PDB file of C-alpha atoms in Angstrom:
ATOM      1  CA  MET A  27      -7.548   5.774  15.383  1.00  0.00           C
ATOM      2  CA  PHE A  28      -8.846   7.346  18.621  1.00  0.00           C
ATOM      3  CA  SER A  29      -9.613   5.184  21.539  1.00  0.00           C
ATOM      4  CA  LYS A  30     -12.671   7.458  22.438  1.00  0.00           C
ATOM      5  CA  ALA A  31     -14.136   7.134  18.992  1.00  0.00           C
ATOM      6  CA  SER A  32     -17.621   5.324  18.562  1.00  0.00           C
ATOM      7  CA  ALA A  33     -17.617   1.906  16.857  1.00  0.00           C
ATOM      8  CA  MET A  34     -18.930   3.530  13.746  1.00  0.00           C
ATOM      9  CA  GLN A  35     -16.175   5.983  13.712  1.00  0.00           C
ATOM     10  CA  LYS A  36     -13.521   3.407  14.319  1.00  0.00           C
ATOM     11  CA  ALA A  37     -15.231   1.358  11.430  1.00  0.00           C
ATOM     12  CA  ALA A  38     -15.161   4.397   9.059  1.00  0.00           C
ATOM     13  CA  ALA A  39     -11.570   5.108   9.972  1.00  0.00           C
ATOM     14  CA  PHE A  40     -10.440   1.786   9.334  1.00  0.00           C
ATOM     15  CA  LYS A  41     -12.142   1.627   5.879  1.00  0.00           C
ATOM     16  CA  TYR A  42     -10.366   4.815   5.021  1.00  0.00           C
ATOM     17  CA  ILE A  43      -7.053   3.672   5.961  1.00  0.00           C
ATOM     18  CA  LYS A  44      -7.714   0.503   4.103  1.00  0.00           C
ATOM     19  CA  PHE A  45      -8.570   2.647   1.039  1.00  0.00           C
ATOM     20  CA  LEU A  46      -5.481   4.936   1.423  1.00  0.00           C
ATOM     21  CA  VAL A  47      -2.924   1.909   1.429  1.00  0.00           C
ATOM     22  CA  SER A  48      -4.737  -0.105  -1.190  1.00  0.00           C
ATOM     23  CA  LYS A  49      -2.762  -0.835  -4.471  1.00  0.00           C
ATOM     24  CA  SER A  50      -4.912   1.447  -6.700  1.00  0.00           C
ATOM     25  CA  SER A  51      -4.819   4.439  -4.125  1.00  0.00           C
ATOM     26  CA  GLN A  52      -1.100   4.065  -3.642  1.00  0.00           C
ATOM     27  CA  LEU A  53      -0.387   3.660  -7.292  1.00  0.00           C
ATOM     28  CA  THR A  54      -2.495   6.792  -8.227  1.00  0.00           C
ATOM     29  CA  TRP A  55      -0.954   8.731  -5.323  1.00  0.00           C
ATOM     30  CA  ALA A  56       2.609   7.773  -6.250  1.00  0.00           C
ATOM     31  CA  ASN A  57       2.345   8.548  -9.864  1.00  0.00           C
ATOM     32  CA  LYS A  58       0.721  11.916  -9.205  1.00  0.00           C
ATOM     33  CA  THR A  59       2.949  13.079  -6.493  1.00  0.00           C
ATOM     34  CA  GLY A  60       6.283  11.249  -6.672  1.00  0.00           C
ATOM     35  CA  TYR A  61       5.956  10.198  -3.044  1.00  0.00           C
ATOM     36  CA  VAL A  62       7.092   6.527  -2.251  1.00  0.00           C
ATOM     37  CA  PRO A  63       4.322   4.046  -2.106  1.00  0.00           C
ATOM     38  CA  VAL A  64       3.790   2.342   1.161  1.00  0.00           C
ATOM     39  CA  ASN A  65       2.294  -0.788  -0.650  1.00  0.00           C
ATOM     40  CA  THR A  66       5.203  -3.018  -1.845  1.00  0.00           C
ATOM     41  CA  LYS A  67       2.962  -4.546  -4.556  1.00  0.00           C
ATOM     42  CA  VAL A  68       2.713  -1.067  -6.069  1.00  0.00           C
ATOM     43  CA  VAL A  69       6.519  -0.721  -5.999  1.00  0.00           C
ATOM     44  CA  ASN A  70       6.930  -3.927  -7.503  1.00  0.00           C
ATOM     45  CA  SER A  71       4.188  -3.492 -10.206  1.00  0.00           C
ATOM     46  CA  ALA A  72       4.644  -3.108 -13.964  1.00  0.00           C
ATOM     47  CA  ALA A  73       2.087  -0.121 -13.728  1.00  0.00           C
ATOM     48  CA  TYR A  74       4.416   1.625 -11.377  1.00  0.00           C
ATOM     49  CA  LYS A  75       7.719   0.753 -12.980  1.00  0.00           C
ATOM     50  CA  ASN A  76       6.493   1.564 -16.437  1.00  0.00           C
ATOM     51  CA  SER A  77       4.865   4.727 -15.612  1.00  0.00           C
ATOM     52  CA  GLY A  78       7.380   7.059 -17.454  1.00  0.00           C
ATOM     53  CA  LEU A  79       8.377   8.680 -14.164  1.00  0.00           C
ATOM     54  CA  LYS A  80      12.120   8.612 -12.980  1.00  0.00           C
ATOM     55  CA  THR A  81      11.018   7.887  -9.396  1.00  0.00           C
ATOM     56  CA  PRO A  82      10.394   4.257  -9.598  1.00  0.00           C
ATOM     57  CA  ALA A  83      13.995   3.179 -10.904  1.00  0.00           C
ATOM     58  CA  ILE A  84      15.405   5.412  -8.073  1.00  0.00           C
ATOM     59  CA  ILE A  85      13.124   3.994  -5.458  1.00  0.00           C
ATOM     60  CA  ALA A  86      13.835   0.311  -6.597  1.00  0.00           C
ATOM     61  CA  ASP A  87      17.384   0.737  -5.571  1.00  0.00           C
ATOM     62  CA  ALA A  88      16.862   2.862  -2.579  1.00  0.00           C
ATOM     63  CA  MET A  89      14.441   0.430  -1.003  1.00  0.00           C
ATOM     64  CA  LYS A  90      16.928  -2.290  -0.762  1.00  0.00           C
ATOM     65  CA  LYS A  91      18.471  -0.174   2.030  1.00  0.00           C
ATOM     66  CA  LEU A  92      15.422   1.028   3.846  1.00  0.00           C
ATOM     67  CA  TYR A  93      14.481   0.049   7.269  1.00  0.00           C
ATOM     68  CA  SER A  94      11.603   1.070   9.712  1.00  0.00           C
ATOM     69  CA  VAL A  95      11.633   1.868  13.289  1.00  0.00           C
ATOM     70  CA  PRO A  96       9.185  -0.373  15.128  1.00  0.00           C
ATOM     71  CA  VAL A  97       6.013   1.025  16.494  1.00  0.00           C
ATOM     72  CA  ALA A  98       6.258   0.332  20.122  1.00  0.00           C
ATOM     73  CA  LYS A  99       6.030   2.596  23.098  1.00  0.00           C
ATOM     74  CA  ASN A 100       8.936   5.004  23.300  1.00  0.00           C
ATOM     75  CA  SER A 101      10.585   3.458  20.302  1.00  0.00           C
ATOM     76  CA  ASN A 102      10.654   6.793  18.693  1.00  0.00           C
ATOM     77  CA  ALA A 103      12.239   8.608  21.525  1.00  0.00           C
ATOM     78  CA  ALA A 104      14.868   5.781  21.780  1.00  0.00           C
ATOM     79  CA  TYR A 105      15.551   5.906  18.103  1.00  0.00           C
ATOM     80  CA  SER A 106      16.240   9.727  18.300  1.00  0.00           C
ATOM     81  CA  GLN A 107      18.475   9.341  21.151  1.00  0.00           C
ATOM     82  CA  LEU A 108      20.495   6.691  19.247  1.00  0.00           C
ATOM     83  CA  ASN A 109      21.517   9.252  16.462  1.00  0.00           C
ATOM     84  CA  SER A 110      23.489  11.545  18.998  1.00  0.00           C
ATOM     85  CA  ILE A 111      24.711   8.598  20.915  1.00  0.00           C
ATOM     86  CA  MET A 112      26.280   7.058  17.933  1.00  0.00           C
ATOM     87  CA  GLN A 113      27.696  10.423  16.545  1.00  0.00           C
ATOM     88  CA  THR A 114      29.635  10.723  20.106  1.00  0.00           C
ATOM     89  CA  ILE A 115      30.960   7.173  19.952  1.00  0.00           C
ATOM     90  CA  LEU A 116      31.949   7.409  16.405  1.00  0.00           C
ATOM     91  CA  ALA A 117      33.619  10.935  16.797  1.00  0.00           C
ATOM     92  CA  SER A 118      35.622   9.312  19.742  1.00  0.00           C
ATOM     93  CA  ALA A 119      36.569   6.312  17.509  1.00  0.00           C
ATOM     94  CA  ALA A 120      37.831   8.583  14.796  1.00  0.00           C
ATOM     95  CA  LYS A 121      39.966  10.385  17.243  1.00  0.00           C
ATOM     96  CA  LYS A 122      41.389   6.884  18.412  1.00  0.00           C
ATOM     97  CA  GLN A 123      40.005   7.580  21.892  1.00  0.00           C
ATOM     98  CA  ASN A 124      38.687   4.772  24.104  1.00  0.00           C
ATOM     99  CA  VAL A 125      35.080   4.672  23.567  1.00  0.00           C
ATOM    100  CA  ASN A 126      33.927   2.554  26.520  1.00  0.00           C
ATOM    101  CA  SER A 127      32.748   5.569  28.535  1.00  0.00           C
ATOM    102  CA  GLN A 128      30.719   6.853  25.611  1.00  0.00           C
ATOM    103  CA  ILE A 129      29.130   3.490  25.185  1.00  0.00           C
ATOM    104  CA  THR A 130      28.131   3.165  28.788  1.00  0.00           C
ATOM    105  CA  ALA A 131      26.894   6.773  28.849  1.00  0.00           C
ATOM    106  CA  GLY A 132      24.971   6.197  25.697  1.00  0.00           C
ATOM    107  CA  LYS A 133      23.240   2.908  26.870  1.00  0.00           C
ATOM    108  CA  ALA A 134      22.044   4.830  29.944  1.00  0.00           C
ATOM    109  CA  LYS A 135      20.668   7.442  27.645  1.00  0.00           C
ATOM    110  CA  PHE A 136      19.045   4.877  25.393  1.00  0.00           C
ATOM    111  CA  ASP A 137      17.643   2.939  28.350  1.00  0.00           C
ATOM    112  CA  ALA A 138      16.133   6.067  29.946  1.00  0.00           C
ATOM    113  CA  ALA A 139      14.344   6.931  26.677  1.00  0.00           C
ATOM    114  CA  TRP A 140      13.147   3.592  26.048  1.00  0.00           C
ATOM    115  CA  LYS A 141      11.761   3.413  29.665  1.00  0.00           C
ATOM    116  CA  GLN A 142      10.408   6.942  30.117  1.00  0.00           C
TER     117      GLN A 142
END
């Protein structure tokens, strides 16, 4: 939502978001598009599992391994840095090199991204 919206606009936006993530909307969206429902009640529902689509069986297994990035200031920037930091550390480790300097440098990059 936008901070400069009127109270009526904020209320309308909230109602629309609530509708979008509702069980019925998510079930319809998932069955028509193949996208993963964001509502776990839909993922676990018989209506979704028995929809005749291949997606629910694949998603049920994949969702056991999913995680989310917390919604906090600069969390996305820090998470984006983490991928390259870990690649550098793991590449050095695979070459049997000392990774202490990569860890120290990676921590500095991560902290800078988090605190920007």
